CSV table of C-alpha atoms in Angstrom, one decimal:
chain,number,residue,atom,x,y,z
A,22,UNK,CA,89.5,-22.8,62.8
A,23,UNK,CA,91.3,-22.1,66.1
A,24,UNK,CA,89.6,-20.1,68.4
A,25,UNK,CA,93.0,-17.4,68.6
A,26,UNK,CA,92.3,-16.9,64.6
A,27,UNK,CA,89.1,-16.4,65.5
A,28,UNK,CA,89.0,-13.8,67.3
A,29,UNK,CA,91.9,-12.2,66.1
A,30,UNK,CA,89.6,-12.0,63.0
A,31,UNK,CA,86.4,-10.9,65.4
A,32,UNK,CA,88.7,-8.2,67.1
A,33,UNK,CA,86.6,-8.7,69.9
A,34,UNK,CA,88.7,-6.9,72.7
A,35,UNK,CA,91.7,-4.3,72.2
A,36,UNK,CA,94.3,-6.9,72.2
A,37,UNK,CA,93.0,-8.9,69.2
A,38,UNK,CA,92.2,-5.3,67.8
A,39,UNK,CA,95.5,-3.8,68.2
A,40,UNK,CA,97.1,-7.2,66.9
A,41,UNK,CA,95.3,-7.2,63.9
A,42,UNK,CA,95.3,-3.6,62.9
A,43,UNK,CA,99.7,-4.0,63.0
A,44,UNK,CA,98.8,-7.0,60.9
A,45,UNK,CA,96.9,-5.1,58.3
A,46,UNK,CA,99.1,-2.1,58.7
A,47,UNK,CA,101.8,-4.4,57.9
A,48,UNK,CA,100.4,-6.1,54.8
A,49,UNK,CA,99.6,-2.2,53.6
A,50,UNK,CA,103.1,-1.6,54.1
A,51,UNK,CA,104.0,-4.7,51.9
A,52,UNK,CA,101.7,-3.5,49.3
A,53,UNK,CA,102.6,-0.1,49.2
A,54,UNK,CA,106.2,-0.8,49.5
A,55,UNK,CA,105.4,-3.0,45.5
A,56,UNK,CA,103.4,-0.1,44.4
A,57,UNK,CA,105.9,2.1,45.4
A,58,UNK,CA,109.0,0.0,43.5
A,59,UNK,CA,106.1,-0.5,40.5
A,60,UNK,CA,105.9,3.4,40.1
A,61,UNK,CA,109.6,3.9,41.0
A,62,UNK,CA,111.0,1.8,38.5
A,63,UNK,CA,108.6,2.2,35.9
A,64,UNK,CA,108.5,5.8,36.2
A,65,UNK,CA,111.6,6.6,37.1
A,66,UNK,CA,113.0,9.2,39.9
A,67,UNK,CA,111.8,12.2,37.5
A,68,UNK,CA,108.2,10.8,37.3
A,69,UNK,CA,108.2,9.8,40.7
A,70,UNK,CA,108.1,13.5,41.5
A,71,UNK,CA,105.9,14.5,39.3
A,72,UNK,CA,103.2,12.0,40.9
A,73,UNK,CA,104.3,13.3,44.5
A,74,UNK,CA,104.2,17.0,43.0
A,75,UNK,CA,100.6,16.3,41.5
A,76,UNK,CA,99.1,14.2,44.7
A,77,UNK,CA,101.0,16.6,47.4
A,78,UNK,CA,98.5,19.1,47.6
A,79,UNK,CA,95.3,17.0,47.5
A,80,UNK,CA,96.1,15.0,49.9
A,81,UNK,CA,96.5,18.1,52.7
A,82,UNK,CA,93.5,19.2,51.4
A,83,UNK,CA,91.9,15.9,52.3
A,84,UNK,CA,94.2,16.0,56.0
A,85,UNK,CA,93.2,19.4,56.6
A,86,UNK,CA,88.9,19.2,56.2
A,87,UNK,CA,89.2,16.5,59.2
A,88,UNK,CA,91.3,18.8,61.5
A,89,UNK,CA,89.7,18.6,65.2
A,90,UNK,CA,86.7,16.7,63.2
A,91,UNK,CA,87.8,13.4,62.8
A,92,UNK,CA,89.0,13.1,67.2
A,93,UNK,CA,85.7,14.8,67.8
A,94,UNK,CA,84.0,12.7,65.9
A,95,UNK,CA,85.5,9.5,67.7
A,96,UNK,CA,85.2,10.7,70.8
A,97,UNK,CA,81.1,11.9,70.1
A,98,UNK,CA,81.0,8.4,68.6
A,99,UNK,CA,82.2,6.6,71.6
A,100,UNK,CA,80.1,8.6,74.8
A,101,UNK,CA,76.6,9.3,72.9
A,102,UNK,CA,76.0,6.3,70.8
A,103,UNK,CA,72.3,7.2,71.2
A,104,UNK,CA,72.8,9.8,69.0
A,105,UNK,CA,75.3,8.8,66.3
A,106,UNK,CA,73.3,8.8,63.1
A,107,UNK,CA,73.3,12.7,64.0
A,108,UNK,CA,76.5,12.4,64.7
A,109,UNK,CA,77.8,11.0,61.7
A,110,UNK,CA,75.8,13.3,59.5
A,111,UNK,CA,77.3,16.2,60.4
A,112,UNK,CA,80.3,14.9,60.6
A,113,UNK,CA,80.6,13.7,56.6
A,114,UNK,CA,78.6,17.1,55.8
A,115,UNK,CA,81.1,19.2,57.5
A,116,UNK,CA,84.3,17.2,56.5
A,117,UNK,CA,82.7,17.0,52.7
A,118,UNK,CA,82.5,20.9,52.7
A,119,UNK,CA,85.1,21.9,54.3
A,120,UNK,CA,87.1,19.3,51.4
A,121,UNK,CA,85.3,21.3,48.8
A,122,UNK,CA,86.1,24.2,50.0
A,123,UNK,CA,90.0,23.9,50.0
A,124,UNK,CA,89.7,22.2,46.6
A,125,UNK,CA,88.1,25.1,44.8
A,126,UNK,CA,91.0,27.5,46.4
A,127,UNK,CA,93.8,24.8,45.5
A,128,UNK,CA,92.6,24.3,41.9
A,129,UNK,CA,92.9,28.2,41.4
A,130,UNK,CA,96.1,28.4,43.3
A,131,UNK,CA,97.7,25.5,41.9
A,132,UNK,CA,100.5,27.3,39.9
A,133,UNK,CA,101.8,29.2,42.9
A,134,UNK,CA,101.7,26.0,45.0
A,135,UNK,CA,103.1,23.5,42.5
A,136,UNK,CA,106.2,26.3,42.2
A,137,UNK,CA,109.0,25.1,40.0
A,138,UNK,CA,106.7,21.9,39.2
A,139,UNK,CA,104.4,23.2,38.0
A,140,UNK,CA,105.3,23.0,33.9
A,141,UNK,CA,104.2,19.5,34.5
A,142,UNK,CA,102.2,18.5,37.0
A,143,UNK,CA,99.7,21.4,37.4
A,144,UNK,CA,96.6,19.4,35.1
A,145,UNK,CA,97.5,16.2,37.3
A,146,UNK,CA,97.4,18.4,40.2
A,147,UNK,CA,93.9,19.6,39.6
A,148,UNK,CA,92.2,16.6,38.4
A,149,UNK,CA,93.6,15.0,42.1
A,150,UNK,CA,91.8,17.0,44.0
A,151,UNK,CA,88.9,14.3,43.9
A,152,UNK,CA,91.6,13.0,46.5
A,153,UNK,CA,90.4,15.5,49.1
A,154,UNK,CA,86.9,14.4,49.5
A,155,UNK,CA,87.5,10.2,49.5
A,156,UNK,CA,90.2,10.8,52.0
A,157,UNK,CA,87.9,13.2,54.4
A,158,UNK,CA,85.3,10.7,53.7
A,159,UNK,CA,87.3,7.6,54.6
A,160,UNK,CA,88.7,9.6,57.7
A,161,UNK,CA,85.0,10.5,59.1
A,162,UNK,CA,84.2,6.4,58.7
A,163,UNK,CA,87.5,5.1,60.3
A,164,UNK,CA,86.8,7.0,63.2
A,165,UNK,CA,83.1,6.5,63.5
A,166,UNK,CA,83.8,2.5,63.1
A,167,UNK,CA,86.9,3.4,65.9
A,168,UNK,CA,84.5,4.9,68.6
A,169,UNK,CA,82.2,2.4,68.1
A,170,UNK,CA,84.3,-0.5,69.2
A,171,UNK,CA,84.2,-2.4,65.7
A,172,UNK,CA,87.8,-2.7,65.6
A,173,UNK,CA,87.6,-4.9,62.1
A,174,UNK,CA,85.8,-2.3,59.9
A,175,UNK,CA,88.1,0.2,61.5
A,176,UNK,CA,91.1,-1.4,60.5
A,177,UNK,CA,89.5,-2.6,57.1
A,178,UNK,CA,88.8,0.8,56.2
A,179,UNK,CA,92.6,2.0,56.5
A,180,UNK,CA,93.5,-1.0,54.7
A,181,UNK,CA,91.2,-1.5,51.4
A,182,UNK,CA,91.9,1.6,50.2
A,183,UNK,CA,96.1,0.5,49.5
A,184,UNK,CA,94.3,-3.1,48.6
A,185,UNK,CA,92.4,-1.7,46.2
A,186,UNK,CA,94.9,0.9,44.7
A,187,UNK,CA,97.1,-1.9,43.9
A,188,UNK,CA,94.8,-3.8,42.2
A,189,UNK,CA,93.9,-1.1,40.0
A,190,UNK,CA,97.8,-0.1,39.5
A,191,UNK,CA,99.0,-3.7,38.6
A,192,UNK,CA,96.1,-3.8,35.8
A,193,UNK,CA,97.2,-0.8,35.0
A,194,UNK,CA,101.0,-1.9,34.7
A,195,UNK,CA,99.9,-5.7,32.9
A,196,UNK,CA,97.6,-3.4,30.4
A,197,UNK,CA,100.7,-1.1,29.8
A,198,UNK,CA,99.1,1.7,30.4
A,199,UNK,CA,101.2,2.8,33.8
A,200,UNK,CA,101.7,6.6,33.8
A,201,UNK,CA,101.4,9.3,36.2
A,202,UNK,CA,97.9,9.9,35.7
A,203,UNK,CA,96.8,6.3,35.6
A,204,UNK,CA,98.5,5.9,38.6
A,205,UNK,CA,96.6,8.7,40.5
A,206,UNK,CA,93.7,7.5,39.1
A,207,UNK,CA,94.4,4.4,40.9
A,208,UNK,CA,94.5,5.8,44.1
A,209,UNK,CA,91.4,7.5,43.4
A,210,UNK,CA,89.7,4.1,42.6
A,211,UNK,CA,91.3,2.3,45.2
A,212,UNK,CA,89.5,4.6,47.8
A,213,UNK,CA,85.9,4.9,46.1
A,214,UNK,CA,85.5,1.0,46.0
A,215,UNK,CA,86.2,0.5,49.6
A,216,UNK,CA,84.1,3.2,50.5
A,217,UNK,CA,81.3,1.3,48.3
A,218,UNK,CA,81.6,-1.6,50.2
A,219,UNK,CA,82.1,-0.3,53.8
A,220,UNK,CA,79.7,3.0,54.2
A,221,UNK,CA,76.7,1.0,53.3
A,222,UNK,CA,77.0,-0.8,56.5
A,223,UNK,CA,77.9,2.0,58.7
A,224,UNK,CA,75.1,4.0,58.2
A,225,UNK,CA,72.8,1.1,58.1
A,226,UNK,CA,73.7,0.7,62.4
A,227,UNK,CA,73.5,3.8,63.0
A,228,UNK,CA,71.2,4.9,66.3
A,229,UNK,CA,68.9,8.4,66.6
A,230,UNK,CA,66.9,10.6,64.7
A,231,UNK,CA,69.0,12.5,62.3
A,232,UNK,CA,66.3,15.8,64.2
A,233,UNK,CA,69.2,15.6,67.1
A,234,UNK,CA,71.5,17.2,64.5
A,235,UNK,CA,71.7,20.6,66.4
A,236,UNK,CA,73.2,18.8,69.7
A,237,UNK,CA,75.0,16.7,67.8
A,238,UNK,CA,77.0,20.1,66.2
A,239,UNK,CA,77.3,22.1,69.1
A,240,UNK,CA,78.9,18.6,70.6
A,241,UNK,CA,81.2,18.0,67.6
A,242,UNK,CA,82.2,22.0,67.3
A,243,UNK,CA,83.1,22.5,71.5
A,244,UNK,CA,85.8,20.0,71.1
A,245,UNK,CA,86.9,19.8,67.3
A,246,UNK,CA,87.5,23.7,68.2
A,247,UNK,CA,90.0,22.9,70.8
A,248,UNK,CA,91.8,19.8,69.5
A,249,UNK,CA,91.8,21.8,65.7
A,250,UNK,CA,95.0,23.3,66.0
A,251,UNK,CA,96.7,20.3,67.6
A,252,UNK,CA,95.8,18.6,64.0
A,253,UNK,CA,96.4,22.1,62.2
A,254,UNK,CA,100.1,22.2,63.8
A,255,UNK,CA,100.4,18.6,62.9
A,256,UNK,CA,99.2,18.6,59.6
A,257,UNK,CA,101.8,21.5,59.1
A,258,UNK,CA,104.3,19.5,60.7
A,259,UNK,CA,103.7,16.5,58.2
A,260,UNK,CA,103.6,18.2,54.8
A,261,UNK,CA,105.9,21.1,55.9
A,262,UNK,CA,108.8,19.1,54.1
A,263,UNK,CA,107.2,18.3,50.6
A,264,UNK,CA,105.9,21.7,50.2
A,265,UNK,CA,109.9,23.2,51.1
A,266,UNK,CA,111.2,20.7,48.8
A,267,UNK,CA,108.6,21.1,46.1
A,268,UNK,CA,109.6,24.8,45.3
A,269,UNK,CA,113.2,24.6,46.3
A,270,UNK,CA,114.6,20.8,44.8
A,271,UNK,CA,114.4,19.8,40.9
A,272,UNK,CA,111.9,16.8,40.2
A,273,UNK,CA,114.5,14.2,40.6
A,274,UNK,CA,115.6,15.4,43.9
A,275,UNK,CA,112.3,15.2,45.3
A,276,UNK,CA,111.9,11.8,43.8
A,277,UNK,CA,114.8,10.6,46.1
A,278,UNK,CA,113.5,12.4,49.6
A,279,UNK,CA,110.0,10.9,48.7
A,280,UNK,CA,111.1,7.4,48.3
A,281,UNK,CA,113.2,7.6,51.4
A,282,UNK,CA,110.0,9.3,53.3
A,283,UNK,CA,108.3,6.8,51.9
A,284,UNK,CA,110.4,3.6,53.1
A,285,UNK,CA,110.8,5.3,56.7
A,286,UNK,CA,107.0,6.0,57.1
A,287,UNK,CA,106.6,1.8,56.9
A,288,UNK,CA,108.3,1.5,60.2
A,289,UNK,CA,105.3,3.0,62.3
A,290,UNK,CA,103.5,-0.9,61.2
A,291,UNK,CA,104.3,-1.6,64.8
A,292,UNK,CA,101.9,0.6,66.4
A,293,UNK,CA,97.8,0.6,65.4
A,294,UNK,CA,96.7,3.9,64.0
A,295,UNK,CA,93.0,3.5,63.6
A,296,UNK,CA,91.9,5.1,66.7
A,297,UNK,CA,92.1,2.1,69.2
A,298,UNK,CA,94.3,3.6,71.9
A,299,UNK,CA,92.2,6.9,71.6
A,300,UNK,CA,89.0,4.5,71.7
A,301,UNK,CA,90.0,2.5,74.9
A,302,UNK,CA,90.9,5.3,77.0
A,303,UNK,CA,88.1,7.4,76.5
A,304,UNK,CA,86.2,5.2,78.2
A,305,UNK,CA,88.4,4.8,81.3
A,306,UNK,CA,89.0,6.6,84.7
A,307,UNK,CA,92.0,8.8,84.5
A,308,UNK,CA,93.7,6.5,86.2
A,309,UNK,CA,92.8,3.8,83.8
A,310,UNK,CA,94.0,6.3,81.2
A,311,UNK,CA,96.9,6.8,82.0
A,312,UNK,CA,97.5,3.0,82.9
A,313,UNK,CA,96.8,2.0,79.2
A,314,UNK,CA,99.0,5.4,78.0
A,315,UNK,CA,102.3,3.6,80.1
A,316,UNK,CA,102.0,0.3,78.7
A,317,UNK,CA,101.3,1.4,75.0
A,318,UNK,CA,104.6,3.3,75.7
A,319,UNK,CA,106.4,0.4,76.9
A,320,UNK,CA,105.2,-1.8,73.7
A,321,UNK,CA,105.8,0.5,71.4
A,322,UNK,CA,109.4,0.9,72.8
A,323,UNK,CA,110.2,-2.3,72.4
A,324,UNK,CA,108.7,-2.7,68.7
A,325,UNK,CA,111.1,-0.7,67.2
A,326,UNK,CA,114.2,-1.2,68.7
A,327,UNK,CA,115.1,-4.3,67.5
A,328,UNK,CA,113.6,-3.5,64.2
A,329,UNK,CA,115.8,0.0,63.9
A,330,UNK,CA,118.6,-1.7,64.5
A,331,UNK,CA,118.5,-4.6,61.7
A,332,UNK,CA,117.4,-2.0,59.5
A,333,UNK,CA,120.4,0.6,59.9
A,334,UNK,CA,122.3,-2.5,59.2
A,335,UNK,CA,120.7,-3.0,55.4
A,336,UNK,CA,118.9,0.1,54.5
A,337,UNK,CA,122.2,1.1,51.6
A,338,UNK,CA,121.8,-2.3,50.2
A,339,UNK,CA,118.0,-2.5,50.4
A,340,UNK,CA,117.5,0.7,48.9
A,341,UNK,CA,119.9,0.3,45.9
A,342,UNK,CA,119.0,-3.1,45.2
A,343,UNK,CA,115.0,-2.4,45.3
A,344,UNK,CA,114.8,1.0,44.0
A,345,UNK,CA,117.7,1.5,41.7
A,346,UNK,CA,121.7,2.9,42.0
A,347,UNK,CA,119.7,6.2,41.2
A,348,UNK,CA,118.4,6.3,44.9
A,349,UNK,CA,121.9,5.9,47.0
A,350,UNK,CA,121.8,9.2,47.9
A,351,UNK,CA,118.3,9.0,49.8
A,352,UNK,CA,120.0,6.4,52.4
A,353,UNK,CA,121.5,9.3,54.9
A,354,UNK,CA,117.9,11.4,54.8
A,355,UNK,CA,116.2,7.5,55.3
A,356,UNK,CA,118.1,7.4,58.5
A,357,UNK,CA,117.2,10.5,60.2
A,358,UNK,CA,113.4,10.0,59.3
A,359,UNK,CA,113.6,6.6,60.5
A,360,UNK,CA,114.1,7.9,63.9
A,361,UNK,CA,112.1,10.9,63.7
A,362,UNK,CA,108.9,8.2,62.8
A,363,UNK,CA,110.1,6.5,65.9
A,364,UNK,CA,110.1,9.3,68.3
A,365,UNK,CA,106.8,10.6,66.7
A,366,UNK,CA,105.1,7.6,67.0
A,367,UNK,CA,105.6,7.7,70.9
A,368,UNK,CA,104.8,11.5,71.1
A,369,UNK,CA,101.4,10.4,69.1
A,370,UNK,CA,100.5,7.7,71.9
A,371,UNK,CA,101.1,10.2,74.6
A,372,UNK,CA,98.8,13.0,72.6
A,373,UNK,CA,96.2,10.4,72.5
A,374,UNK,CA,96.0,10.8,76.6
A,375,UNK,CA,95.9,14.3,76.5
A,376,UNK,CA,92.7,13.9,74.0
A,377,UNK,CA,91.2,11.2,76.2
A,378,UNK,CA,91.6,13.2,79.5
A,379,UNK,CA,89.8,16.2,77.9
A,380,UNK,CA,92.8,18.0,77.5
A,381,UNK,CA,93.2,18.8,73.6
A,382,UNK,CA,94.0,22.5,74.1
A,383,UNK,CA,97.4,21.7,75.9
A,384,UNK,CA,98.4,19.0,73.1
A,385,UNK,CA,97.8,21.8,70.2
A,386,UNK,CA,100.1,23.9,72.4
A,387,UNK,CA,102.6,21.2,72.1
A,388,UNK,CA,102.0,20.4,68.7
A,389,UNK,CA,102.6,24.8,67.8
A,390,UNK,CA,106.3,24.3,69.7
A,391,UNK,CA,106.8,21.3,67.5
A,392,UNK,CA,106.1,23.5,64.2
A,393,UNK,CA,107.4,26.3,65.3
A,394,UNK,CA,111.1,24.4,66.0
A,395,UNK,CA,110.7,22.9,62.5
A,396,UNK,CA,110.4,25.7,60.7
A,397,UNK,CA,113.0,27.7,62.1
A,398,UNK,CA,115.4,24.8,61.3
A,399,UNK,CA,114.3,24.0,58.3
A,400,UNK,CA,114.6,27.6,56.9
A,401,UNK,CA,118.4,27.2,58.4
A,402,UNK,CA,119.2,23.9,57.3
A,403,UNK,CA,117.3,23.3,53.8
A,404,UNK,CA,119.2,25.7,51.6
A,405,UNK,CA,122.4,24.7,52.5
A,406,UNK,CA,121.7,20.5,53.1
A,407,UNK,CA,118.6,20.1,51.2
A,408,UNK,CA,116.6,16.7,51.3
A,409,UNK,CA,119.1,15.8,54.9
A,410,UNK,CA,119.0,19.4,56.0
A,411,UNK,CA,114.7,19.0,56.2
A,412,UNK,CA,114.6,15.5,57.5
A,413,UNK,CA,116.8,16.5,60.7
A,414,UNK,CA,114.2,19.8,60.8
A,415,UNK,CA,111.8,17.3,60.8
A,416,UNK,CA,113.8,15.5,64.1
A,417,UNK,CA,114.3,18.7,65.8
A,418,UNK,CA,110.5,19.3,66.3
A,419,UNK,CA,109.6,15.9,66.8
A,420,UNK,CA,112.4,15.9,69.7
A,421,UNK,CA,110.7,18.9,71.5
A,422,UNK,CA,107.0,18.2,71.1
A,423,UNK,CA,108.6,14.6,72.6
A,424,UNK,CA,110.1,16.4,75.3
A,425,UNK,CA,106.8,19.0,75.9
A,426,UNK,CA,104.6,15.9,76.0
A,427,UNK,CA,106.6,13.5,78.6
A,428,UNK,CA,107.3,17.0,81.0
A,429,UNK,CA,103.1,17.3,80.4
A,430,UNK,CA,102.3,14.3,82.0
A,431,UNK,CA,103.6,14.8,85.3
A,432,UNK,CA,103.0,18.6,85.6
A,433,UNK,CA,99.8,19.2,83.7
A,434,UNK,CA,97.8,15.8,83.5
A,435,UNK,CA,98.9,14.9,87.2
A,436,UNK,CA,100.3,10.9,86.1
A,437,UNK,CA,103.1,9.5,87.5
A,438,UNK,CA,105.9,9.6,85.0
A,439,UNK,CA,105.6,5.9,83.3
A,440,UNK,CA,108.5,3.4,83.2
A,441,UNK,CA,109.9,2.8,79.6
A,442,UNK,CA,111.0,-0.6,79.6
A,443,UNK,CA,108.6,-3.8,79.7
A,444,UNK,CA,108.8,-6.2,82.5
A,445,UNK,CA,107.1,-9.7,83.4
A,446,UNK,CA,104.1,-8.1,85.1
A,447,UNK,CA,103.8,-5.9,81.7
A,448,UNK,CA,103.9,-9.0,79.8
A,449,UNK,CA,101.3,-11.1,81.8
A,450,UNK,CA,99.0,-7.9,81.2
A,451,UNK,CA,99.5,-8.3,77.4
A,452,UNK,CA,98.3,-11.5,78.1
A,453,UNK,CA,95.3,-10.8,80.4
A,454,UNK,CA,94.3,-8.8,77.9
A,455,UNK,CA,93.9,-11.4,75.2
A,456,UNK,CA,91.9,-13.8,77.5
């Protein structure tokens, strides 16, 4: 085998890493993009919504028992490996109850938070809940495998889960037994057998007596406490959409603005999302830092351009033809939440360097102005425009975190403004990298 495939596969250093996470990401995207057509089509626009209606609140739950835990537990993971069987501990323990916490309050709130929806998708709705705990679990292991430097379970553990799922769906689809609930369940599968075959080996190499569990706390608490309502804020940011458009649009309205959410969220392939940047610059000098921060910029940059602009030239015919005539309609909310993916994705490199700098208190400032903006256009803009009216709410905050962030680096984290465009020099660094 050549030795680029090699280590490609190895993930050795943060080139290969980063390389092959965007190639896993990108053969998620494929598979969820089938899954997604496969439930589409087979359950049409109206069922559609009643699976995003059911898994909605779930999945925050799941989101929200990680919030300041999962970054603190990367970054514990990554300076005291001495110490990380501790570590880890507390860290499933806390995300685990924290998971089963919000569970028991959404299974006896689900009619109030299901809304209008709730007629018929409130039993789905409680029996996803199981959701919560794989995905806090999952989240706790990605990040551990992330601040350890092992780059290919990292990445495998984002990706098994969607593998997984669609095995499970397309047996599900062959037996003809493809319905909402089978399909959740297949989600629900899809997570617990890649978490059978990836924890065993993660606690297995783990270091230190699980007696250091005190230190390891107070260690995890100090920062998940300040970087919580960075992820709080975010979290909000994320879901604030769904959960307007669950009580305010009819089930086959919210099938369209979740297919076209859907199909924008594949563009952010182009960037790793497993902790790598967050990993690599938490163990640099400042200057370092802030080095790896410019060039992930620049990369990312020039990722999506190119890729933005075939896709604004296709996205009517490519949503018509793969989803159905049904789903025209989603193509004008597709295009704004194409670029608000875009722009976030470069705010979320730039919040990883105020993390790694120690400074996770500023970016949850950043990340309340971004919430803040969104709801106060989304309360203007929803009732009269709907689905478009909450994907440009969605832009608007994204814009100003964007905007918060870039100002940040020059006045609060004291680094030169970076460049935004690659050059040669840029490109033989890419290259150093790999060798």
């Amino acid at each position: 085998m050549p030795r680029f495939l090699l280590r490609l596969i190895a993930a050795d250093r943060l080139g290969y890493a980063a390389m092959q996470a965007i190639l896993l990401q990108a053969a998620g995207v494929l598979i969820n993009f089938a899954t997604g057509v496969i439930t589409a089509r087979v359950l049409g626009a109206e069922g559609r919504g009643v699976y995003a209606a059911a898994t909605t609140w779930a999945m925050l739950a799941g989101s929200l028992a990680t919030v300041g835990l999962a970054d603190a537990v990367l970054i514990q993971a990554r300076k005291r490996p001495e110490v990380s069987r501790a570590t880890v501990a507390c860290g499933l323990l806390a995300g685990l109850g924290l998971a089963t916490l919000l569970s028991l309050i959404a299974f006896f709130s689900m009619p109030l938070l299901l809304g209008r929806q709730a007629s018929v998708a409130l039993d789905l709705a409680r029996a996803s809940l199981v959701l919560a705990h794989l995905g806090a679990v999952s989240v706790i292991v990605r990040q551990v495998y992330a601040g350890q430097g092992r780059y290919l379970a990292a990445n495998l553990t984002a990706f098994l889960p969607t593998a997984f799922h669609a095995l499970l769906l397309v047996g599900f689809l062959l037996s003809g037994r493809l319905t909402v609930a089978t399909a959740i369940a297949s989600v629900a599968g899809g997570s617990i057998l890649a978490l059978a075959l990836l924890l065993p080996a993660l606690l297995r190499d783990l270091q230190g007596p699980l007696s250091a569990w005190r230190g390891a706390w107070r260690d995890l608490k100090t920062f998940a406490r300040r970087a919580v309502f960075a992820d709080l804020f975010g979290m909000a940011a994320t879901w604030a959409d769904r959960i307007v458009l669950i009580h305010l649009l009819a089930p086959v309205q919210l099938g369209v603005y979740v297919v076209a959410a859907s199909l924008a969220q594949r563009i952010t392939i182009f960037t790793p999302k497993t902790g790598l940047l967050l990993s690599a610059m938490s163990g640099e000098r400042p200057e370092h830092a802030a080095q790896l921060h410019h060039l992930a910029l620049r990369v990312t940059i020039a990722s999506y351009l190119p890729v933005v602009a075939a896709l604004f030239l296709v996205d009517r015919l490519l949503m018509t033809t793969i989803y159905g005539a049904e789903f025209a309609a989603a193509v004008l909310v597709f295009r704004i939440l194409v670029i608000d993916r875009v722009l976030s994705r470069l705010a979320a490199v730039s919040s990883q360097l105020y993390l790694a700098l120690g400074r996770p208190g500023l970016n949850s400032a950043i990340r309340g102005v971004e919430l803040a903006v969104m709801i106060g256009l989304m309360l203007l803009l929803t009732p009269e425009h709907g689905a478009a009216g909450a994907a440009s709410s969605l832009l608007g905050g994204t814009v100003a975190r964007l905007l918060l962030a870039w100002g940040g680096l020059v006045g609060q984290l004291r680094v030169p403004f970076p460049r935004l465009w690659l050059n040669r020099a840029d490109l033989a660094g890419l290259r150093a990298t790999l060798d």
